[in-house]
Short mmCIF file of C-alpha atoms in Angstrom, two decimals:
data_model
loop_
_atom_site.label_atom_id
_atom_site.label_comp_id
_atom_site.label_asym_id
_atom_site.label_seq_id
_atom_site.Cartn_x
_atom_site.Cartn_y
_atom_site.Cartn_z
CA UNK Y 39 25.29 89.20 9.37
CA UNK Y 40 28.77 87.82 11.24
CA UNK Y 41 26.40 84.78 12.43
CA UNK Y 42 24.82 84.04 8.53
CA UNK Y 43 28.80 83.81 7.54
CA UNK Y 44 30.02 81.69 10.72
CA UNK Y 45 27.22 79.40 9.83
CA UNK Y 46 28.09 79.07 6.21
CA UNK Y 47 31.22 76.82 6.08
CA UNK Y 48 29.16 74.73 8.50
CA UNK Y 49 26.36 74.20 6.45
CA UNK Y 50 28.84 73.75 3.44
CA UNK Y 51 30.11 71.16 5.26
CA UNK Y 52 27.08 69.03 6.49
CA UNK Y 53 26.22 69.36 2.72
CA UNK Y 54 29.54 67.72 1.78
CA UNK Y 55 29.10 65.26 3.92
CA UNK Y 56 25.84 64.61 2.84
CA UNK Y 57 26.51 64.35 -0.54
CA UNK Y 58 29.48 62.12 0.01
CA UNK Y 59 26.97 59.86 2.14
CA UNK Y 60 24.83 59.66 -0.88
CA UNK Y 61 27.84 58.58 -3.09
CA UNK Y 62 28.97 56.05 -0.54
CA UNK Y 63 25.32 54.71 -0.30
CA UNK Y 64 24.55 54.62 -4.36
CA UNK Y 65 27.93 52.93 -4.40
CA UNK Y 66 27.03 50.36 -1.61
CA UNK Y 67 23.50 50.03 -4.17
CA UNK Y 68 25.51 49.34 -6.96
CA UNK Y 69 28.37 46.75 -6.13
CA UNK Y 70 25.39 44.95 -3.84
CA UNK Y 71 23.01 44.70 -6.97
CA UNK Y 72 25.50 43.36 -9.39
CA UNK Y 73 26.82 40.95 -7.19
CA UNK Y 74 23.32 39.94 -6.38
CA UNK Y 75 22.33 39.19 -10.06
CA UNK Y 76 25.53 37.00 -10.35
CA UNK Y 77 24.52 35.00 -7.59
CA UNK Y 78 21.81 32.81 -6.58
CA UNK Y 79 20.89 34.19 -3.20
CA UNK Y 80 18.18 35.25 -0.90
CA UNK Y 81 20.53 38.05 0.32
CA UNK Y 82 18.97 41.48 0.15
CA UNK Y 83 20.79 44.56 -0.09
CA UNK Y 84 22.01 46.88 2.84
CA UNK Y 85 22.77 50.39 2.65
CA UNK Y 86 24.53 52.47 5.46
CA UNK Y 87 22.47 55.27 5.20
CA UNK Y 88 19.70 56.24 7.04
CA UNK Y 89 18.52 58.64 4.24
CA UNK Y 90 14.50 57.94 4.19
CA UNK Y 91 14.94 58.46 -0.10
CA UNK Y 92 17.84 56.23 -0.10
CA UNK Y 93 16.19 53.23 2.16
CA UNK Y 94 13.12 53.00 -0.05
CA UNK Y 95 15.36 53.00 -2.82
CA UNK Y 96 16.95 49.78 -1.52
CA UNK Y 97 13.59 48.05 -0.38
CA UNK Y 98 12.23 48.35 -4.16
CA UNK Y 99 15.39 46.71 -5.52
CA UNK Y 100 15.28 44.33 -2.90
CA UNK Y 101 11.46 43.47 -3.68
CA UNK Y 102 12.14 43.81 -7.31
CA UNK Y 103 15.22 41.09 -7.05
CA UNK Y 104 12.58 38.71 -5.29
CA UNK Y 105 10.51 39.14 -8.08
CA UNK Y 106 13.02 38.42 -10.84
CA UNK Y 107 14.40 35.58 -8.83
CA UNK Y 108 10.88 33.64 -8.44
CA UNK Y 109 10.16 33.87 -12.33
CA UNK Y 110 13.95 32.87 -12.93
CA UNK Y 111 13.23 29.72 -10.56
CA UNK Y 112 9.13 29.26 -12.17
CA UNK Y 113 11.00 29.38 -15.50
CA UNK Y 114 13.93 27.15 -14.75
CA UNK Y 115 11.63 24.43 -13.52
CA UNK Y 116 9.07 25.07 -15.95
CA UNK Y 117 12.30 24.30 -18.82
CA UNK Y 118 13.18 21.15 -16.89
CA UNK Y 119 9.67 20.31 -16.43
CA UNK Y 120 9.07 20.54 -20.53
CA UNK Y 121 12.18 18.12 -20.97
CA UNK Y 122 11.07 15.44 -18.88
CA UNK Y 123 7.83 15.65 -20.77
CA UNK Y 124 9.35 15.40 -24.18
CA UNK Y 125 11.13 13.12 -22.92
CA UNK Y 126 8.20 10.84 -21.42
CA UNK Y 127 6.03 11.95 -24.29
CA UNK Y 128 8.44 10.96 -27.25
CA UNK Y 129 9.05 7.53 -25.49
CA UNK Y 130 5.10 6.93 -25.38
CA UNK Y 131 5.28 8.01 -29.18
CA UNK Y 132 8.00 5.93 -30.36
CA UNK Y 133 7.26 2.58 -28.69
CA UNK Y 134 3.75 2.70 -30.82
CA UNK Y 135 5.40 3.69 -34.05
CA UNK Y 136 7.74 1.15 -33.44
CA UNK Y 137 5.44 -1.53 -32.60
CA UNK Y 138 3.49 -0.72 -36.02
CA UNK Y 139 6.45 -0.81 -38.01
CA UNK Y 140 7.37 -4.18 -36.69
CA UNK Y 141 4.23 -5.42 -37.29
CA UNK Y 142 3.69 -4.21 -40.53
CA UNK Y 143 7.23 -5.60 -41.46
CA UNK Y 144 6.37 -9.16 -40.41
CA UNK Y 145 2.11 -8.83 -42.22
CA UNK Y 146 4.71 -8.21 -45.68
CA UNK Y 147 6.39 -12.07 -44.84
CA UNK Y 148 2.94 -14.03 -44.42
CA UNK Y 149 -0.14 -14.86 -46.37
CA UNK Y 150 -1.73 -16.40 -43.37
CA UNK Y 151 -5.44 -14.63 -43.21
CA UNK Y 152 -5.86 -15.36 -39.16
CA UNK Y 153 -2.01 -13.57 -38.32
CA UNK Y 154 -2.94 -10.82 -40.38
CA UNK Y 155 -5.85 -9.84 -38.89
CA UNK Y 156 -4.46 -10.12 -35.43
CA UNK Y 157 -1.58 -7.91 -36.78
CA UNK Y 158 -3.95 -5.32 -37.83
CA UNK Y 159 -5.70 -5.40 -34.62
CA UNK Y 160 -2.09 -4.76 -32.90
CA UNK Y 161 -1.21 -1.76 -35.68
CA UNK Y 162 -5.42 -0.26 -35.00
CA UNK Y 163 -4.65 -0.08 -31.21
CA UNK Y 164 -1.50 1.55 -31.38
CA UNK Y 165 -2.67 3.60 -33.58
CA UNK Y 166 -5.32 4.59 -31.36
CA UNK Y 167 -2.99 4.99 -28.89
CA UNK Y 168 -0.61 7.45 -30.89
CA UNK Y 169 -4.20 9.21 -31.81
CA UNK Y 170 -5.15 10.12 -28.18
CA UNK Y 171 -1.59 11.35 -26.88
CA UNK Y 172 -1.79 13.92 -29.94
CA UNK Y 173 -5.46 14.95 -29.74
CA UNK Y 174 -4.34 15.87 -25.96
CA UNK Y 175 -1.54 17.95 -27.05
CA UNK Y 176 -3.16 19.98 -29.71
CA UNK Y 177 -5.96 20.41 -27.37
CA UNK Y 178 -3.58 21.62 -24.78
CA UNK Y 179 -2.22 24.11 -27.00
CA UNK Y 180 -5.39 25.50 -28.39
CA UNK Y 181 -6.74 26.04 -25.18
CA UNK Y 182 -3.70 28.37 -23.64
CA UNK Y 183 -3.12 30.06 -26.52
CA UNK Y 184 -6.61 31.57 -27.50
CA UNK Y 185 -7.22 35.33 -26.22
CA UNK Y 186 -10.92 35.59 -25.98
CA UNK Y 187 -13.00 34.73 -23.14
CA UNK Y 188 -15.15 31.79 -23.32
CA UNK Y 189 -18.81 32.40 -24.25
CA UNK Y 190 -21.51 31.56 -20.66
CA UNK Y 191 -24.62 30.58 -21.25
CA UNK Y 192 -27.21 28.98 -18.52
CA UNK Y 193 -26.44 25.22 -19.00
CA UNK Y 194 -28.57 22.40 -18.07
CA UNK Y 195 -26.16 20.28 -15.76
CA UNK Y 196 -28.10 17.64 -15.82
CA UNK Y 197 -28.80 16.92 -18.62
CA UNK Y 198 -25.03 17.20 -20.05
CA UNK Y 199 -23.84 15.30 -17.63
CA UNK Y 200 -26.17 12.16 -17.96
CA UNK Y 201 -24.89 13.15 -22.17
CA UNK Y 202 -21.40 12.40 -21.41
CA UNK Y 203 -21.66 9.75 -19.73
CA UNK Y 204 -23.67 7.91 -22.23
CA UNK Y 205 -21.36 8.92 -24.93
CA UNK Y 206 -18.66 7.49 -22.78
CA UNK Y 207 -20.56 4.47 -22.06
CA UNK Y 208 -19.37 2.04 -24.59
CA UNK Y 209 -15.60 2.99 -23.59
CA UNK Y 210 -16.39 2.27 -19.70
CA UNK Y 211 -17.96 -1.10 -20.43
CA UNK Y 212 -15.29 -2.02 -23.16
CA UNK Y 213 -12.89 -1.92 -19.92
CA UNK Y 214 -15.48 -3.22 -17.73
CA UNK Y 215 -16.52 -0.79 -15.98
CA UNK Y 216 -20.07 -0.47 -14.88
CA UNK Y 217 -20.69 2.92 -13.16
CA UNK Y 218 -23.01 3.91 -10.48
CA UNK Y 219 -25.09 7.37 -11.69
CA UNK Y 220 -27.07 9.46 -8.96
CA UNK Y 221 -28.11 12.53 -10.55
CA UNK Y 222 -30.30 14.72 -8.52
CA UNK Y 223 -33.76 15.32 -9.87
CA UNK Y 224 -33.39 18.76 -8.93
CA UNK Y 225 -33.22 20.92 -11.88
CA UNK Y 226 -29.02 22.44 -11.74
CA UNK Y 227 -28.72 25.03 -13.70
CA UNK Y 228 -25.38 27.06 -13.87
CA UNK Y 229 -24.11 29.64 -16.10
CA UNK Y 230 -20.79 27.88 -18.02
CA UNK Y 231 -19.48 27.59 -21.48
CA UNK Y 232 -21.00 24.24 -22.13
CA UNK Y 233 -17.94 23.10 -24.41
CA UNK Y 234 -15.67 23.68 -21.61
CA UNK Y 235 -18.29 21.62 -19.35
CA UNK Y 236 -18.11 18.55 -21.73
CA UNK Y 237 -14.57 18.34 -21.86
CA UNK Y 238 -13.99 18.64 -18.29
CA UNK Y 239 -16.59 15.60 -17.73
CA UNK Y 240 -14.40 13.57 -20.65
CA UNK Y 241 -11.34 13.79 -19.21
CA UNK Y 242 -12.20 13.17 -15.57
CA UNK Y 243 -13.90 9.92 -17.34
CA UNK Y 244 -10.57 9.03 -19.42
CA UNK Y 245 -8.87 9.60 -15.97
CA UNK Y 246 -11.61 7.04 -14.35
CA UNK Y 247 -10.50 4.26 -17.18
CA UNK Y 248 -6.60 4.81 -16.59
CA UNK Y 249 -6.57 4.18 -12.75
CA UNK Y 250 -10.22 2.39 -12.11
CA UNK Y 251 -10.52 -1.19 -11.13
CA UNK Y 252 -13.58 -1.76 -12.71
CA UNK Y 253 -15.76 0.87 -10.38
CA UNK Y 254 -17.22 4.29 -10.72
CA UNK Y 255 -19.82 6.27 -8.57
CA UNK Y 256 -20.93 9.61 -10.31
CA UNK Y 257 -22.95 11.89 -8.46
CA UNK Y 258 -25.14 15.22 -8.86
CA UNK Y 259 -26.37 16.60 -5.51
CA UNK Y 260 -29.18 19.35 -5.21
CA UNK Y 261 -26.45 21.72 -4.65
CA UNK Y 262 -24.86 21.30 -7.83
CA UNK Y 263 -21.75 19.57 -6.30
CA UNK Y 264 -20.46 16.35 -8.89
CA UNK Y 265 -18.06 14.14 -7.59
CA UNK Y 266 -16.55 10.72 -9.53
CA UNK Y 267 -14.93 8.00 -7.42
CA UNK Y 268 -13.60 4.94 -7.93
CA UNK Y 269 -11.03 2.64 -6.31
CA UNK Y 270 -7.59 3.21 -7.02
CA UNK Y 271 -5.04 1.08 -4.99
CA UNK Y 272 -2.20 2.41 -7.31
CA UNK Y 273 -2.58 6.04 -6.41
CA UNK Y 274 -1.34 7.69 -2.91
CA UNK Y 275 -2.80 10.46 -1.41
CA UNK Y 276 0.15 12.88 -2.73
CA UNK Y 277 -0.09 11.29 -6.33
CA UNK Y 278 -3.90 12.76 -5.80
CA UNK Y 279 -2.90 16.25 -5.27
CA UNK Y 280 -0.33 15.82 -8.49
CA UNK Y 281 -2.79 14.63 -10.69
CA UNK Y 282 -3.59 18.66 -11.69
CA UNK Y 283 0.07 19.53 -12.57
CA UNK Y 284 1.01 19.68 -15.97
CA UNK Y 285 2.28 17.14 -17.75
CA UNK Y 286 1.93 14.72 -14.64
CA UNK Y 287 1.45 11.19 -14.70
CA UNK Y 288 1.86 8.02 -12.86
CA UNK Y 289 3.70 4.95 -13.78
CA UNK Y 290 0.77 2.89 -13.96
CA UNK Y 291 -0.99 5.79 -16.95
CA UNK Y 292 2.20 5.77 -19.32
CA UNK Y 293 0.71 6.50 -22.50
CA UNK Y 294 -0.45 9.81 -21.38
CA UNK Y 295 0.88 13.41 -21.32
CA UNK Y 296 -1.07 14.14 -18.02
CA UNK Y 297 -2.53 16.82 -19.24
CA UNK Y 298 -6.21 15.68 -19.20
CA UNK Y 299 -6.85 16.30 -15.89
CA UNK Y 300 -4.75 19.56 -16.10
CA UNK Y 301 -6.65 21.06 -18.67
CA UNK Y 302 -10.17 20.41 -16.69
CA UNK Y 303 -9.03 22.11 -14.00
CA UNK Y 304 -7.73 25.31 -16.77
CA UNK Y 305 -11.00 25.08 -18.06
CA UNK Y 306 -13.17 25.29 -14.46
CA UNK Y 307 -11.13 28.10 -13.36
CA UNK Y 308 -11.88 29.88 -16.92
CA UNK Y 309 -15.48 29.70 -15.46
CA UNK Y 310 -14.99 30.48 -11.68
CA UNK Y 311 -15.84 26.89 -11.19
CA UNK Y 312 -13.01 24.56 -9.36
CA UNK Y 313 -11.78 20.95 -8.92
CA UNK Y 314 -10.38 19.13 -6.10
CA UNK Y 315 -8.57 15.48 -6.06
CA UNK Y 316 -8.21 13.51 -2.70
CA UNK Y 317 -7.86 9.77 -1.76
CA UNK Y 318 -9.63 8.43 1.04
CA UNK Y 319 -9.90 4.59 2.17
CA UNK Y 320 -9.21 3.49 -1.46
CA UNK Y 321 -10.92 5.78 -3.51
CA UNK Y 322 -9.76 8.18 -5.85
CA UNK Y 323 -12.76 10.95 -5.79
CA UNK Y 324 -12.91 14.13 -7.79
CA UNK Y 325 -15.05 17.00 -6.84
CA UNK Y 326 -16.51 19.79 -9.01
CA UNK Y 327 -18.20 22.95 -8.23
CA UNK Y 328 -19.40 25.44 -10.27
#
């Protein structure tokens, strides 16, 4: 009985000090975390005690902070990322609109038959021009915002391959360029949503008019691997790993939001299929598997 009350004060204090331990390290937790959301820093932060509760109580805030910091960086770069693309894209609007409304200005001041049609031929391809940049952006937009998960279906590669290039054909001749086509006579058949498939194969052949110099090998192999090449003296081999980024573009495509190539690769991923860029001796080639 003398022994339980000797021991008392000591345990009363060892719980004191444990207590004001507790205070010191919530403290510590406190002024560390506030200061830490202030600034931008890689810091983490320290407690002095070696309480097991109160350690793992630090490591989560720490691993919580490196969360919040990455998404404040991703969404800091993604904001100046969107305002060098309005930028870029409302430059490769205007200059269009502006060229039509000069043009039309100066068809109002003549009667001559032969300058009028030439004017109209101007105002037609700008118009054109204005056309594609906004069928890419509504595109864009449809595509990330819709919830549902495309529709599969077994799709005769093939065959829609060999379909999009013909319906691309008078566009690669009308900036003479006369493609090479080896598709496999082995039957490919994979499991995709054959919209997605066709766009993908459209924009990898806008892409091939932008930076070809008149060249273009497509091929099918019996593995189902496509690939389209064609010479590219413009692009470097880090420009090739760009080309996938949003809204990137080079200075030789102005007139573009870069998001063609962006959205093929969105799409092929939708589908567990995937699409590399690289740039070897010349060549710009693009490879698809699905």
């Amino acid at each position: 009985m003398v022994l339980c009350l000797l021991c008392a004060p000591v345990v009363i204090i060892l719980l004191i000090a444990k207590i004001y331990m507790l205070k010191k390290s919530a403290r510590e937790i406190y002024e560390q975390f506030a200061d830490r959301l202030k600034k931008d820093t890689n810091t983490p932060v320290c407690v002095s005690s070696s309480d097991k509760d109160i350690k793992q109580l630090a490591d989560s805030i720490n691993t919580q902070l490196a969360i919040l910091r990455n998404e404040q960086l991703s969404y800091i770069n993604g904001n100046n990322e969107l305002k060098n693309s309005i930028t870029n894209i409302s430059h490769d609007l205007r200059t269009p609109l502006t060229t039509i409304r000069g043009y039309l200005d100066i068809a109002k001041k003549t009667d001559d038959t032969q300058k009028l049609h030439r004017y109209m031929d101007i105002i037609s391809e700008r118009t054109e021009a204005i056309q594609k940049l906004t069928e890419e952006l509504f595109c864009y937009s449809m595509i990330v915002s819709k919830d549902e998960v495309p529709e599969l279906e077994d799709v005769y590669i093939n065959q829609l391959l060999a379909e999009s290039i013909s319906s691309f054909y008078p566009v690669l001749t009308q900036n003479n360029i006369t493609p090479v086509i080896d598709i496999t006579d082995e039957k490919i058949i994979r499991r995709v949503n054959k919209e997605s498939m066709s766009r993908v194969f459209s924009n990898i052949l806008h892409n091939a008019v932008k930076y070809s110099k008149g060249d273009l090998e497509i091929h099918l192999d019996d593995t189902g691997i496509i690939t389209f090449s064609n010479t590219a003296d413009e692009i470097t081999p880090i420009q090739a790993e760009q080309l996938f980024d949003r809204f990137y573009t080079v200075e030789t495509a102005r007139g573009s939001t870069g998001l063609g190539l962006h959205i093929a690769r969105y799409l092929l991923n939708e589908i567990g299929g995937s699409i590399t860029a690289s740039y070897q001796n010349g060549k710009l080639i693009f490879t698809i598997t699905i």
